[in-house]
C-alpha positions as a Python dict, from the first residue, in 0.01 Angstrom:
ca = {
    (1, 'M'): (0, 0, 0),
    (2, 'Q'): (-15, -8, 376),
    (3, 'K'): (-173, 294, 547),
    (4, 'M'): (-47, 390, 894),
    (5, 'Q'): (-119, 660, 1148),
    (6, 'L'): (161, 907, 1228),
    (7, 'N'): (132, 846, 1603),
    (8, 'S'): (208, 476, 1554),
    (9, 'F'): (572, 554, 1481),
    (10, 'K'): (852, 605, 1730),
    (11, 'P'): (1125, 782, 1527),
    (12, 'E'): (1480, 688, 1613),
    (13, 'S'): (1648, 1015, 1499),
    (14, 'L'): (1579, 1331, 1301),
    (15, 'I'): (1805, 1340, 991),
    (16, 'H'): (1655, 1640, 811),
    (17, 'S'): (1444, 1935, 911),
    (18, 'G'): (1354, 2188, 644),
    (19, 'D'): (1076, 2424, 536),
    (20, 'C'): (905, 2152, 337),
    (21, 'S'): (952, 1840, 547),
    (22, 'K'): (1103, 1651, 833),
    (23, 'I'): (1272, 1314, 782),
    (24, 'Y'): (1334, 1056, 1058),
    (25, 'T'): (1502, 718, 1077),
    (26, 'L'): (1293, 436, 1218),
    (27, 'E'): (1402, 137, 1424),
    (28, 'D'): (1330, -106, 1144),
    (29, 'G'): (1567, 69, 904),
    (30, 'R'): (1306, 260, 706),
    (31, 'V'): (1283, 636, 675),
    (32, 'L'): (975, 841, 763),
    (33, 'K'): (917, 1166, 568),
    (34, 'V'): (649, 1404, 704),
    (35, 'A'): (540, 1688, 481),
    (36, 'A'): (520, 2037, 628),
    (37, 'P'): (174, 2197, 658),
    (38, 'L'): (266, 2453, 395),
    (39, 'V'): (328, 2171, 142),
    (40, 'L'): (-7, 2012, 208),
    (41, 'Q'): (-176, 2358, 186),
    (42, 'A'): (4, 2433, -139),
    (43, 'C'): (-127, 2104, -288),
    (44, 'K'): (-479, 2201, -198),
    (45, 'L'): (-440, 2546, -343),
    (46, 'A'): (-300, 2395, -666),
    (47, 'G'): (-602, 2159, -683),
    (48, 'T'): (-403, 1842, -648),
    (49, 'S'): (-400, 1556, -395),
    (50, 'Y'): (-92, 1476, -188),
    (51, 'E'): (-253, 1144, -97),
    (52, 'R'): (-309, 1044, -465),
    (53, 'K'): (57, 1124, -534),
    (54, 'I'): (177, 896, -253),
    (55, 'L'): (-54, 614, -357),
    (56, 'D'): (25, 632, -727),
    (57, 'I'): (173, 301, -849),
    (58, 'R'): (326, 398, -1186),
    (59, 'A'): (677, 439, -1031),
    (60, 'E'): (674, 61, -975),
    (61, 'T'): (802, 31, -1334),
    (62, 'V'): (1099, 266, -1254),
    (63, 'S'): (1296, 70, -997),
    (64, 'E'): (1554, 350, -954),
    (65, 'I'): (1292, 578, -796),
    (66, 'V'): (1269, 524, -422),
    (67, 'R'): (899, 468, -372),
    (68, 'P'): (677, 481, -57),
    (69, 'I'): (647, 162, 144),
    (70, 'S'): (348, 294, 340),
    (71, 'A'): (136, 607, 331),
    (72, 'V'): (129, 794, 661),
    (73, 'Y'): (-179, 974, 796),
    (74, 'F'): (-270, 1221, 1069),
    (75, 'Q'): (-623, 1116, 1138),
    (76, 'K'): (-780, 1117, 781),
    (77, 'E'): (-517, 1334, 608),
    (78, 'C'): (-220, 1184, 426),
    (79, 'V'): (86, 1377, 560),
    (80, 'G'): (381, 1164, 452),
    (81, 'Y'): (524, 825, 381),
    (82, 'T'): (782, 569, 475),
    (83, 'M'): (1050, 445, 239),
    (84, 'E'): (1372, 242, 242),
    (85, 'R'): (1683, 421, 361),
    (86, 'V'): (1930, 464, 75),
    (87, 'I'): (2296, 457, 165),
    (88, 'G'): (2524, 634, -81),
    (89, 'S'): (2662, 966, -194),
    (90, 'D'): (2445, 1238, -346),
    (91, 'L'): (2561, 1359, -686),
    (92, 'N'): (2731, 1667, -542),
    (93, 'N'): (2940, 1477, -294),
    (94, 'Y'): (3007, 1194, -540),
    (95, 'D'): (3163, 1446, -788),
    (96, 'D'): (3370, 1600, -509),
    (97, 'T'): (3560, 1266, -468),
    (98, 'F'): (3692, 1272, -823),
    (99, 'T'): (4064, 1318, -881),
    (100, 'L'): (4182, 1567, -1139),
    (101, 'K'): (4243, 1276, -1375),
    (102, 'E'): (3892, 1141, -1324),
    (103, 'R'): (3750, 1488, -1388),
    (104, 'S'): (3917, 1473, -1726),
    (105, 'D'): (3764, 1136, -1823),
    (106, 'L'): (3482, 1248, -2054),
    (107, 'H'): (3364, 889, -2119),
    (108, 'H'): (3322, 834, -1748),
    (109, 'Y'): (3100, 1142, -1727),
    (110, 'Y'): (2904, 1008, -2030),
    (111, 'E'): (2837, 684, -1850),
    (112, 'L'): (2720, 870, -1540),
    (113, 'Y'): (2495, 1104, -1742),
    (114, 'K'): (2355, 814, -1946),
    (115, 'K'): (2238, 646, -1623),
    (116, 'I'): (2056, 959, -1518),
    (117, 'E'): (1897, 1016, -1859),
    (118, 'D'): (1790, 651, -1890),
    (119, 'I'): (1605, 673, -1559),
    (120, 'V'): (1439, 1001, -1667),
    (121, 'M'): (1333, 847, -1999),
    (122, 'K'): (1176, 550, -1821),
    (123, 'A'): (994, 783, -1591),
    (124, 'N'): (868, 1005, -1871),
    (125, 'K'): (742, 704, -2060),
    (126, 'V'): (496, 622, -1783),
    (127, 'G'): (389, 977, -1722),
    (128, 'I'): (632, 1082, -1446),
    (129, 'V'): (794, 1427, -1459),
    (130, 'I'): (1069, 1529, -1216),
    (131, 'P'): (1065, 1906, -1175),
    (132, 'D'): (1332, 1896, -905),
    (133, 'L'): (1569, 1690, -1124),
    (134, 'C'): (1849, 1950, -1117),
    (135, 'T'): (1871, 1931, -741),
    (136, 'C'): (2176, 1702, -718),
    (137, 'D'): (2105, 1609, -359),
    (138, 'N'): (1812, 1402, -483),
    (139, 'I'): (2029, 1172, -697),
    (140, 'I'): (2207, 913, -492),
    (141, 'V'): (2501, 710, -623),
    (142, 'L'): (2532, 371, -448),
    (143, 'P'): (2867, 211, -375),
    (144, 'N'): (2814, -27, -672),
    (145, 'G'): (2760, 273, -908),
    (146, 'T'): (2387, 239, -955),
    (147, 'L'): (2164, 540, -907),
    (148, 'R'): (1850, 598, -698),
    (149, 'F'): (1620, 904, -716),
    (150, 'I'): (1471, 1029, -389),
    (151, 'D'): (1221, 1307, -310),
    (152, 'Y'): (925, 1106, -435),
    (153, 'D'): (665, 1361, -333),
    (154, 'G'): (846, 1631, -532),
    (155, 'M'): (769, 1436, -860),
    (156, 'Q'): (460, 1460, -1072),
    (157, 'F'): (254, 1151, -1156),
    (158, 'G'): (24, 1152, -1457),
    (159, 'K'): (-215, 1406, -1600),
    (160, 'K'): (-416, 1469, -1283),
    (161, 'D'): (-117, 1540, -1063),
    (162, 'K'): (59, 1872, -1020),
    (163, 'S'): (400, 1966, -884),
    (164, 'I'): (453, 2243, -633),
    (165, 'S'): (835, 2238, -649),
    (166, 'V'): (1087, 2325, -920),
    (167, 'S'): (1465, 2308, -883),
    (168, 'T'): (1624, 2643, -808),
    (169, 'S'): (1911, 2527, -1042),
    (170, 'L'): (1674, 2586, -1336),
    (171, 'G'): (1701, 2959, -1280),
    (172, 'D'): (1405, 3198, -1311),
    (173, 'Q'): (1098, 2978, -1251),
    (174, 'S'): (876, 3210, -1457),
    (175, 'R'): (1056, 3076, -1763),
    (176, 'Y'): (877, 2745, -1704),
    (177, 'I'): (557, 2820, -1512),
    (178, 'D'): (408, 3054, -1767),
    (179, 'V'): (531, 2880, -2083),
    (180, 'P'): (305, 2622, -2258),
    (181, 'K'): (598, 2411, -2367),
    (182, 'Y'): (669, 2335, -2002),
    (183, 'N'): (336, 2387, -1831),
    (184, 'D'): (16, 2285, -2003),
    (185, 'S'): (-204, 2386, -1711),
    (186, 'F'): (-147, 2557, -1381),
    (187, 'G'): (110, 2351, -1191),
    (188, 'H'): (114, 2059, -1437),
    (189, 'F'): (455, 2022, -1611),
    (190, 'T'): (528, 1842, -1937),
    (191, 'S'): (825, 1616, -1995),
    (192, 'E'): (989, 1902, -2183),
    (193, 'L'): (1089, 2040, -1844),
    (194, 'D'): (1288, 1720, -1782),
    (195, 'K'): (1471, 1755, -2114),
    (196, 'T'): (1570, 2107, -2022),
    (197, 'S'): (1669, 1996, -1675),
    (198, 'L'): (1889, 1717, -1821),
    (199, 'A'): (2069, 1967, -2044),
    (200, 'I'): (2137, 2198, -1753),
    (201, 'L'): (2238, 1904, -1530),
    (202, 'M'): (2477, 1774, -1795),
    (203, 'F'): (2663, 2099, -1826),
    (204, 'L'): (2677, 2147, -1447),
    (205, 'V'): (2812, 1796, -1379),
    (206, 'V'): (3029, 1737, -1686),
    (207, 'F'): (3160, 2083, -1774),
    (208, 'N'): (3111, 2292, -1454),
    (209, 'I'): (2905, 2541, -1656),
    (210, 'D'): (2573, 2697, -1557),
    (211, 'L'): (2352, 2707, -1871),
    (212, 'T'): (2101, 2935, -1704),
    (213, 'L'): (2350, 3214, -1770),
    (214, 'V'): (2267, 3190, -2137),
    (215, 'G'): (2069, 3504, -2223),
    (216, 'T'): (2213, 3707, -1934),
    (217, 'R'): (2480, 3972, -1949),
    (218, 'S'): (2845, 3881, -1891),
    (219, 'P'): (2991, 4059, -1582),
    (220, 'I'): (3315, 4092, -1780),
    (221, 'D'): (3209, 4272, -2097),
    (222, 'G'): (2833, 4326, -2053),
    (223, 'K'): (2748, 4126, -2365),
    (224, 'I'): (2463, 3875, -2375),
    (225, 'I'): (2598, 3523, -2319),
    (226, 'T'): (2503, 3277, -2596),
    (227, 'I'): (2524, 2904, -2646),
    (228, 'E'): (2787, 2976, -2913),
    (229, 'D'): (2994, 3153, -2643),
    (230, 'I'): (2973, 2839, -2425),
    (231, 'F'): (3078, 2603, -2697),
    (232, 'Q'): (3365, 2831, -2810),
    (233, 'M'): (3490, 2851, -2451),
    (234, 'L'): (3485, 2471, -2419),
    (235, 'G'): (3637, 2414, -2759),
    (236, 'I'): (3338, 2217, -2897),
    (237, 'H'): (3278, 2246, -3271),
    (238, 'E'): (2959, 2040, -3310),
    (239, 'P'): (2675, 2239, -3484),
    (240, 'V'): (2427, 1949, -3449),
    (241, 'F'): (2483, 1923, -3078),
    (242, 'M'): (2454, 2302, -3047),
    (243, 'K'): (2121, 2303, -3234),
    (244, 'K'): (1975, 2029, -3017),
    (245, 'L'): (2093, 2200, -2701),
    (246, 'A'): (1935, 2529, -2819),
    (247, 'A'): (1609, 2342, -2868),
    (248, 'N'): (1619, 2216, -2513),
    (249, 'L'): (1666, 2566, -2381),
    (250, 'S'): (1415, 2727, -2611),
    (251, 'A'): (1073, 2830, -2486),
    (252, 'T'): (903, 2695, -2796),
    (253, 'E'): (1105, 2422, -2972),
    (254, 'K'): (1060, 2058, -2878),
    (255, 'G'): (1357, 1928, -2686),
    (256, 'V'): (1549, 1600, -2721),
    (257, 'Y'): (1740, 1359, -2500),
    (258, 'L'): (2112, 1435, -2537),
    (259, 'Q'): (2309, 1124, -2438),
    (260, 'D'): (2390, 1036, -2797),
    (261, 'E'): (2556, 1373, -2848),
    (262, 'L'): (2758, 1340, -2529),
    (263, 'Y'): (2871, 996, -2637),
    (264, 'K'): (2994, 1135, -2972),
    (265, 'L'): (3189, 1405, -2784),
    (266, 'S'): (3351, 1133, -2568),
    (267, 'Q'): (3461, 957, -2877),
    (268, 'Q'): (3591, 1256, -3066),
    (269, 'Y'): (3739, 1478, -2792),
    (270, 'D'): (3971, 1466, -2497),
    (271, 'M'): (3877, 1678, -2195),
    (272, 'L'): (4136, 1877, -2009),
    (273, 'T'): (4062, 1995, -1658),
    (274, 'F'): (4242, 2274, -1467),
    (275, 'S'): (4198, 2378, -1108),
    (276, 'I'): (4134, 2751, -1079),
    (277, 'P'): (4392, 2936, -867),
    (278, 'F'): (4258, 3141, -577),
    (279, 'A'): (3904, 3011, -639),
    (280, 'P'): (3708, 2808, -382),
    (281, 'Q'): (3819, 2449, -346),
    (282, 'G'): (3654, 2229, -610),
    (283, 'S'): (3645, 2502, -880),
    (284, 'Y'): (3763, 2378, -1212),
    (285, 'M'): (3781, 2494, -1574),
    (286, 'K'): (3746, 2248, -1857),
    (287, 'K'): (3848, 2250, -2217),
    (288, 'L'): (3784, 1995, -2499),
    (289, 'R'): (4038, 1908, -2765),
    (290, 'R'): (3984, 1691, -3072),
    (291, 'K'): (4155, 1357, -3058),
}
């Protein structure tokens, strides 16, 4: 991989400025991402190498991951990387374009979810874990329907690497950081985190339901929300699926990939979608009905 000094670039425009990074477009069409000092410091405190992460080649076998083209240095320290610019809609905005009829097409959602899970499975197979998977902004849908995963430096590559970021959509991070199923050493996540993330992402995207509410108290009646409550509300009567989902959310049981269960649902159920009156635009309620 080519190594370049930060001062050799003349950014065209700033397209993102956040606490963790700044992202610029370059004249040649590439994108330059520069990590914030706090990110580099966090890597050092966690005992991992930002440079090693950027130079790791295992993502070459997962073409859907947008990989670095060159590593970028400030003097001797790796502080960022360049990558291709991906033009498409992030998963949030992509879903916002659906008509009410499209939101009721369960098989269409299955095909979308399958693409996501297939990429994650390929990544897990070569030792890549994606702790920020539930951040929908990092999944880009291209005009031809293919997917690309961005935020390369938020991923974890192999046994020596560690991640310093976890999606806020996973809920309370202590559920994962201090649990051996998900974290086998300080800052090093297992692929079980991705299986849990996939389950949460599926219910967010397909059913508009936040699974992190399971185990919390309902604001309506004060009772603890269970997976059984979620399935009953949706009208799903599939005990095998429920058991597998419970394993994915469990702090101890080994999780599974769930696309086969979603495919079965798409074959056995119709999905009805209702807009919610007086709720913010884009708020929908869904219900499944046996065919």
